[in-house]
Amino acid sequence: MAATLASDADMLGGFSLGAHLLLTVDDPRPRILLAPFPDLKKEAALGGAVATTQIRQLLRWLKRDPGAAIADFHARIGTKPPPLDMLPPLEDLAWGLERMLAPGTVPAPLPKKHSLAIAGRRDPLLDADILHGVLPSLHLIDSGHQPEPLLAAAVRLRHTESA
């Protein structure tokens, strides 16, 4: 994250956990956030739809049987798992799950100019109605947790914004 913030990029972007991390960054650059969440835990009522016990179970399972845990996670969100050799190191995946177990916070407003936050109404990891209340500038589209339709919507919205 520090390398991203130290870059001279004109815009920041993230998907899912990456978008979550960018919600907490104090940086004036515009952002494109796909499937963002202030807190993934359903109990926090900040837009997440995953029980804390499910995240803990997935973390334990990841440490015992990474292939099965990753395959199950992707089946639940309706995507095909990448080959194991294309995944980040297991320590990084575990860090992400541990980060999701940490308390969330209500995010600061996004920089207004050229920032977009987009989520799918059918995303099994998110409660779209609650999330929209927490992130009022969120655009909801008819999709799940797959990045492709969210990114396509971002392109359309950016094109409309600049027209």
XYZ file of C-alpha atoms in Angstrom:
163
model
C 0.000 0.000 0.000
C 2.816 2.391 0.852
C 4.291 1.935 -2.642
C 0.923 2.793 -4.184
C 0.617 5.931 -2.118
C 4.205 6.950 -2.884
C 3.602 6.636 -6.643
C 2.952 9.571 -8.913
C -0.260 7.974 -10.257
C -3.081 10.408 -10.994
C -5.723 8.019 -9.659
C -5.947 5.138 -7.195
C -7.984 2.008 -7.756
C -8.821 -1.184 -5.975
C -11.098 -4.207 -6.083
C -12.630 -5.835 -3.005
C -9.918 -5.941 -0.314
C -7.870 -3.382 -2.263
C -10.891 -1.069 -2.393
C -11.430 -1.657 1.327
C -7.868 -0.571 2.043
C -8.242 2.541 -0.114
C -11.331 3.604 1.844
C -9.055 4.268 4.805
C -6.366 6.223 2.952
C -6.047 9.952 3.441
C -5.052 10.948 -0.083
C -6.600 13.637 -2.292
C -6.321 11.657 -5.537
C -9.523 10.369 -7.115
C -10.294 6.669 -6.799
C -12.105 3.919 -8.603
C -13.279 1.416 -6.025
C -14.862 -1.830 -7.175
C -16.804 -3.859 -4.580
C -15.610 -1.670 -1.690
C -16.565 -2.406 1.898
C -15.777 -0.561 5.124
C -16.231 -3.817 7.056
C -16.952 -7.245 5.575
C -18.428 -8.582 8.807
C -22.231 -8.682 8.724
C -22.393 -7.962 12.439
C -20.706 -4.561 11.951
C -23.658 -3.326 9.823
C -21.328 -1.402 7.499
C -22.261 -3.205 4.287
C -20.582 -6.570 4.692
C -22.645 -9.747 4.458
C -20.217 -12.342 5.819
C -20.492 -13.666 9.363
C -17.381 -13.236 11.480
C -17.390 -16.978 12.148
C -17.231 -17.640 8.385
C -14.150 -15.438 8.014
C -12.458 -17.167 10.976
C -13.330 -20.579 9.546
C -11.954 -19.630 6.120
C -8.707 -18.425 7.736
C -8.281 -21.735 9.613
C -9.156 -23.690 6.466
C -6.689 -21.652 4.385
C -3.900 -22.656 6.754
C -4.904 -26.366 6.684
C -5.898 -26.867 3.047
C -5.301 -23.770 0.901
C -6.535 -25.291 -2.365
C -9.877 -26.388 -0.929
C -10.408 -23.108 0.961
C -9.691 -21.024 -2.129
C -11.893 -23.219 -4.340
C -14.776 -22.969 -1.862
C -14.446 -19.178 -1.591
C -14.539 -18.771 -5.374
C -17.513 -21.139 -5.665
C -19.403 -19.000 -3.129
C -18.790 -15.808 -5.107
C -19.452 -17.407 -8.483
C -15.975 -17.198 -9.991
C -13.474 -19.724 -11.187
C -10.451 -19.952 -8.872
C -7.138 -18.990 -10.415
C -4.412 -21.615 -10.636
C -2.638 -21.924 -7.284
C 0.633 -20.739 -8.827
C -1.095 -17.461 -9.804
C -2.199 -16.655 -6.246
C -0.346 -14.369 -3.892
C 1.641 -16.080 -1.140
C -0.562 -17.780 1.453
C 0.775 -15.385 4.113
C -0.699 -12.500 2.099
C -4.065 -14.241 1.771
C -4.066 -14.940 5.509
C -3.148 -11.294 6.189
C -6.151 -10.204 4.108
C -8.509 -12.417 6.098
C -6.995 -11.205 9.361
C -7.505 -7.632 8.148
C -11.169 -8.428 7.505
C -11.503 -9.616 11.107
C -10.224 -6.267 12.411
C -12.809 -3.631 13.330
C -13.983 -1.597 10.367
C -14.579 2.113 10.321
C -16.983 4.372 8.539
C -14.909 5.696 5.634
C -14.153 9.324 4.966
C -15.933 10.718 1.898
C -14.196 9.974 -1.380
C -12.618 12.861 -3.234
C -15.658 14.129 -5.150
C -14.069 14.880 -8.491
C -13.589 11.794 -10.686
C -13.981 9.227 -7.888
C -16.253 6.228 -8.359
C -17.389 3.444 -6.069
C -19.274 0.576 -7.707
C -20.704 -2.641 -6.266
C -22.983 -5.403 -7.466
C -26.506 -5.729 -6.105
C -26.071 -9.522 -6.162
C -22.636 -9.589 -4.510
C -22.814 -12.406 -1.926
C -20.138 -10.707 0.206
C -21.964 -7.380 0.476
C -25.330 -6.080 1.621
C -25.947 -3.547 -1.153
C -28.657 -1.595 0.688
C -26.615 -1.110 3.854
C -23.463 -0.416 1.855
C -25.234 2.276 -0.159
C -26.281 3.935 3.105
C -22.668 3.923 4.338
C -21.221 5.022 0.976
C -23.910 7.329 -0.455
C -21.960 7.944 -3.676
C -21.899 4.187 -4.397
C -23.225 3.097 -7.794
C -25.041 -0.242 -7.661
C -25.206 -2.395 -10.769
C -26.825 -5.730 -11.550
C -23.833 -7.990 -10.948
C -22.087 -10.087 -8.350
C -18.516 -9.971 -7.057
C -16.819 -10.402 -10.422
C -14.490 -7.510 -11.316
C -15.242 -7.428 -15.061
C -18.820 -6.024 -14.951
C -17.817 -3.582 -12.208
C -14.888 -2.333 -14.278
C -17.081 -2.063 -17.389
C -19.548 0.033 -15.377
C -16.684 2.248 -14.186
C -15.604 2.839 -17.778
C -19.176 3.743 -18.797
C -19.632 6.053 -15.825
C -16.272 7.768 -16.406
C -17.144 8.220 -20.085
C -20.533 9.706 -19.151
C -18.872 11.951 -16.561
C -16.360 13.345 -19.072
C -18.921 13.834 -21.858
